[in-house]
Tab-separated table of C-alpha atoms in Angstrom:
chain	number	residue	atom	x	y	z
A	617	UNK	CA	-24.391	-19.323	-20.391
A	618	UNK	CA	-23.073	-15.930	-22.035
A	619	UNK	CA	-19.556	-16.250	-22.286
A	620	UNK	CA	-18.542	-19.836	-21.452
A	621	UNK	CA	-18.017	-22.387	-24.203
A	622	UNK	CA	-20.524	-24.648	-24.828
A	623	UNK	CA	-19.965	-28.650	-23.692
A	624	UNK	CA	-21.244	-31.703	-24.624
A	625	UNK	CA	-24.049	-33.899	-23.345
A	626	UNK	CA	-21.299	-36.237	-21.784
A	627	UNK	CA	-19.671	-33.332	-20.095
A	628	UNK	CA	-22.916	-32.049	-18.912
A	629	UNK	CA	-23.765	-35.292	-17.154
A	630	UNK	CA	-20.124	-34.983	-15.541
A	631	UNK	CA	-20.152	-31.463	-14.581
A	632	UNK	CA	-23.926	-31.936	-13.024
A	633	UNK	CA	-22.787	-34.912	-10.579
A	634	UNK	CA	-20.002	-32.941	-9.944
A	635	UNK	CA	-21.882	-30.079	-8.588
A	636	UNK	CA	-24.243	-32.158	-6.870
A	637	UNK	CA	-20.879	-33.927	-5.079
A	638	UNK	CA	-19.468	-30.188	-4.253
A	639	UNK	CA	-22.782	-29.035	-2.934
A	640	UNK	CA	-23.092	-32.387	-0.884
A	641	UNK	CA	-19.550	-32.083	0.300
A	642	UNK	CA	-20.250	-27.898	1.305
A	643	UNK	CA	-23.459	-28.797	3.361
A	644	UNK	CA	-21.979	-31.737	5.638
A	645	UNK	CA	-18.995	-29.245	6.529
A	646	UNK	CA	-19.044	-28.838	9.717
A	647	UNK	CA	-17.072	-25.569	9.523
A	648	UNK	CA	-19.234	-23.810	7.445
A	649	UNK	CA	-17.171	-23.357	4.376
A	650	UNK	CA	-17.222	-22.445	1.457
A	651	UNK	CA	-15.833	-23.423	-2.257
A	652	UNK	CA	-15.653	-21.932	-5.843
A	653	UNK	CA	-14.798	-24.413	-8.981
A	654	UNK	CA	-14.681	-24.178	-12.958
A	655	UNK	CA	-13.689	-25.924	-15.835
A	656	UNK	CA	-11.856	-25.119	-18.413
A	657	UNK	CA	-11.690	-26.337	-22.458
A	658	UNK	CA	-9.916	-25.475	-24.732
A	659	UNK	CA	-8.815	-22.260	-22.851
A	660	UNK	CA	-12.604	-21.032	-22.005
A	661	UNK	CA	-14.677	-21.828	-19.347
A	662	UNK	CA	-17.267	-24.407	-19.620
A	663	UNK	CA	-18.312	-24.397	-16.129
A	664	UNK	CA	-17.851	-21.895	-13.093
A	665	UNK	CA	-20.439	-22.036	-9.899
A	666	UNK	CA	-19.699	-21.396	-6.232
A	667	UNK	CA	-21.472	-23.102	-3.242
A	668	UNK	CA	-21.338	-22.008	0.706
A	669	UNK	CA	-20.068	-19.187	2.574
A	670	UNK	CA	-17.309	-16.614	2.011
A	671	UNK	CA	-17.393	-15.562	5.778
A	672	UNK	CA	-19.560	-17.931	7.713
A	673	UNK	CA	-19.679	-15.571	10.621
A	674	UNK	CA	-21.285	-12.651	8.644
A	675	UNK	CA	-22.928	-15.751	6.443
A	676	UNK	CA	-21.794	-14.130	2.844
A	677	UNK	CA	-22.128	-16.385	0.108
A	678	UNK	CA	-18.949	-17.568	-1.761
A	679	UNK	CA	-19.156	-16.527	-5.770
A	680	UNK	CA	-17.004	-17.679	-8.269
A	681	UNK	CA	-15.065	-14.093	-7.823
A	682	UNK	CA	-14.069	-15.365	-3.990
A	683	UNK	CA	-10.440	-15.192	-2.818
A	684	UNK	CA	-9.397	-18.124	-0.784
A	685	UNK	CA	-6.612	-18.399	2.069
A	686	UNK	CA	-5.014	-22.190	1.141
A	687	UNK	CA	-2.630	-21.822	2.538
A	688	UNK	CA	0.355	-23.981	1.737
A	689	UNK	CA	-1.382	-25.640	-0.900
A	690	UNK	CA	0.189	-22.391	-3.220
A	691	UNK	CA	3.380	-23.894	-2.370
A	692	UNK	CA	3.026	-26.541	-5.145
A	693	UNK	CA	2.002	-23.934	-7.617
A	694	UNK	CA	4.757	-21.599	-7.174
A	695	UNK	CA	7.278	-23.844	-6.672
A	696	UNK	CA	5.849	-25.629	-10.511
A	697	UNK	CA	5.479	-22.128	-12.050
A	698	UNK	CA	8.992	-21.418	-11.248
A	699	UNK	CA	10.418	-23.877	-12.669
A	700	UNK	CA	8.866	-23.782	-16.175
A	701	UNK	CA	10.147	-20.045	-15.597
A	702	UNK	CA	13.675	-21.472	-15.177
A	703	UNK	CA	13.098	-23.840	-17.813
A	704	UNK	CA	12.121	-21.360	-20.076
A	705	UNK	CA	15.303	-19.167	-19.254
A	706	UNK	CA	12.928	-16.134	-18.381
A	707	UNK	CA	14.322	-16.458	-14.797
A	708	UNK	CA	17.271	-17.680	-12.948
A	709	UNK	CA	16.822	-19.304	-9.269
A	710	UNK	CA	19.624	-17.429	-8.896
A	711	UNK	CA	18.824	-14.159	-9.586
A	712	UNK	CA	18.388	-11.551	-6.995
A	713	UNK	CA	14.389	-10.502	-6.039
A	714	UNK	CA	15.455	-6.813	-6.456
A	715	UNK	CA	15.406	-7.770	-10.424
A	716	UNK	CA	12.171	-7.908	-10.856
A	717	UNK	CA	10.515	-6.379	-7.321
A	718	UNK	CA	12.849	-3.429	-6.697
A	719	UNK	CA	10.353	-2.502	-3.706
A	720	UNK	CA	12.308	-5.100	-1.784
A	721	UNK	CA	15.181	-2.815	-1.295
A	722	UNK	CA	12.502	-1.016	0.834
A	723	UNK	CA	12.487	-3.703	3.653
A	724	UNK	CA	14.102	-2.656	7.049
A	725	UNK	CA	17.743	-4.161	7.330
A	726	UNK	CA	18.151	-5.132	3.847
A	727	UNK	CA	21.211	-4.019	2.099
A	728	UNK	CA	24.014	-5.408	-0.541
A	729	UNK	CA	24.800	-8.447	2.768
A	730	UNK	CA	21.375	-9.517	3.584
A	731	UNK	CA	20.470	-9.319	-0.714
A	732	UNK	CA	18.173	-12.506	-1.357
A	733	UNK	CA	17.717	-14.159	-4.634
A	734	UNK	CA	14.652	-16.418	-6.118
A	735	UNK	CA	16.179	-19.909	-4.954
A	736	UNK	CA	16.383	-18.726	-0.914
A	737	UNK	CA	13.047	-17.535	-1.406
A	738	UNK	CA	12.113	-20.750	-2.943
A	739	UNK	CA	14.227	-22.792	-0.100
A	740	UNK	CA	12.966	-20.196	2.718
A	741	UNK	CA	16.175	-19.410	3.856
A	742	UNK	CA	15.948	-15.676	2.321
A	743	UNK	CA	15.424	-14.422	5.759
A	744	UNK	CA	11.562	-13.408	5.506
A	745	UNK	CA	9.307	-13.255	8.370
A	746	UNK	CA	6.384	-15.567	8.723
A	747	UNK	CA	3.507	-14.216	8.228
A	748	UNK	CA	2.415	-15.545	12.023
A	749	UNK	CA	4.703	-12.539	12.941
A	750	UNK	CA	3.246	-10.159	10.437
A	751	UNK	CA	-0.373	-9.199	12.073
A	752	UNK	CA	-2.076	-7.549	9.945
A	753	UNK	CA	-0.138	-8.348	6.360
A	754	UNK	CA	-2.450	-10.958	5.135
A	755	UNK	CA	-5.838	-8.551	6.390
A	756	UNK	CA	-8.240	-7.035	3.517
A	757	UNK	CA	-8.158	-7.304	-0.126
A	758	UNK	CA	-5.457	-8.806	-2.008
A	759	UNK	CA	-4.287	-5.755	-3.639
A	760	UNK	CA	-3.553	-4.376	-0.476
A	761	UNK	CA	-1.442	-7.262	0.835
A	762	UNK	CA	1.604	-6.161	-1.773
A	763	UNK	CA	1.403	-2.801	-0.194
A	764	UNK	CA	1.813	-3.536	3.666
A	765	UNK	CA	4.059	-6.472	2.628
A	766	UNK	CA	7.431	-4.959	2.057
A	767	UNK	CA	8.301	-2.303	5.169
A	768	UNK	CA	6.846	-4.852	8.156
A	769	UNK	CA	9.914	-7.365	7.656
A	770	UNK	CA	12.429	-7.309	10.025
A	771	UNK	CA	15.870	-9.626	8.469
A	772	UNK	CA	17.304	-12.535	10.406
A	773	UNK	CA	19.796	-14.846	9.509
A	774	UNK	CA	19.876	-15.526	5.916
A	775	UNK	CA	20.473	-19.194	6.560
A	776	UNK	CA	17.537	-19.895	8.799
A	777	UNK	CA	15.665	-23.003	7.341
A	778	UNK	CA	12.464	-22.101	8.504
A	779	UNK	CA	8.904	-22.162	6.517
A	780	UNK	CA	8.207	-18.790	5.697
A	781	UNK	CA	4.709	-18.206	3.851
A	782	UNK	CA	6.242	-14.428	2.919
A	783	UNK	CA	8.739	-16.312	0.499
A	784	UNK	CA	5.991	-17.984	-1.508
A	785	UNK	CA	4.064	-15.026	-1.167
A	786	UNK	CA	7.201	-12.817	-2.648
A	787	UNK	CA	7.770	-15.516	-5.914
A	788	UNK	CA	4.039	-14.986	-6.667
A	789	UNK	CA	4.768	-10.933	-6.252
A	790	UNK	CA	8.187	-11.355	-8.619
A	791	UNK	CA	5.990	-13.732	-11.258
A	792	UNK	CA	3.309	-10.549	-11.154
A	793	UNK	CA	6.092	-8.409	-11.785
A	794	UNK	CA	6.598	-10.644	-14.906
A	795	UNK	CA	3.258	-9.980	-16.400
């Protein structure tokens, strides 16, 4: 394979039941799915395949290159990723967003009262809409998802607790801002 590392015979025998279990586990989906793995050594890739469908209903094949809605799963990412952020001192949980995504000053109703910082984001009680209320934000390629994201949002109470995929989806904008 041009690019990957190479892996032993051990690994081999590993990484071939494991794509016999993924492409077992794709075709008795009922739903039609889809799924796109690798494995990493060392920093490289040993191993990348993908197995099912991308969209089932125009029956696209998923490639290793797919993009994934999962949901809340990101919630355990972002929430780790800050953290070694915080423990690293390269971000406060209590700095505002505006630090690092000035675009958020853009949103309708914010202002120096309704400012939110990382940890209210984190704690969804920074105010965001759901993304149930946002239509069309979460439509078409990623890259276009920053774009529609800011203006849409509408502020409520800043101390609503209410699950609010826009505030994990605003940490993972702030850590791109880091980058």
């Amino acid at each position: 394979m041009a690019g990957f590392a190479q892996y032993t015979g051990r690994e081999a025998q590993a990484i071939a039941r494991l794509e016999r279990e993924l492409k077992t586990d794709v075709a008795n989906d009922a739903l039609d799915g889809g799924i796109s793995a690798l494995i990493m050594k060392n920093d490289k890739v040993i191993w990348a395949k993908a197995f099912g469908y991308a969209n089932r209903d125009t029956k696209k094949l998923a490639d290793t290159g797919t993009i994934y809605r999962i949901a809340s799963i990101t919630k355990t990412f972002t929430a780790t990723l800050m953290m070694m952020l915080v423990e690293d001192k390269v971000i406060s949980l209590d700095d505002p967003a505006e630090k690092y995504v000035p675009e958020v000053k853009n949103i309708i109703g914010y202002n120096e009262d309704t400012k939110f910082t990382l940890r209210q984001l984190a704690s969804h009680t920074s105010g965001l809409r759901r993304w149930s209320e946002m239509f069309t934000a979460n439509i078409g390629p990623v890259g276009e998802w920053q774009k529609s994201y800011y203006c849409p949002w509408l502020k409520h109470s800043l101390n609503q607790n209410r699950v609010s995929n826009g505030c994990t989806v605003m940490l993972v904008i702030v850590y791109s801002a880091l980058l």
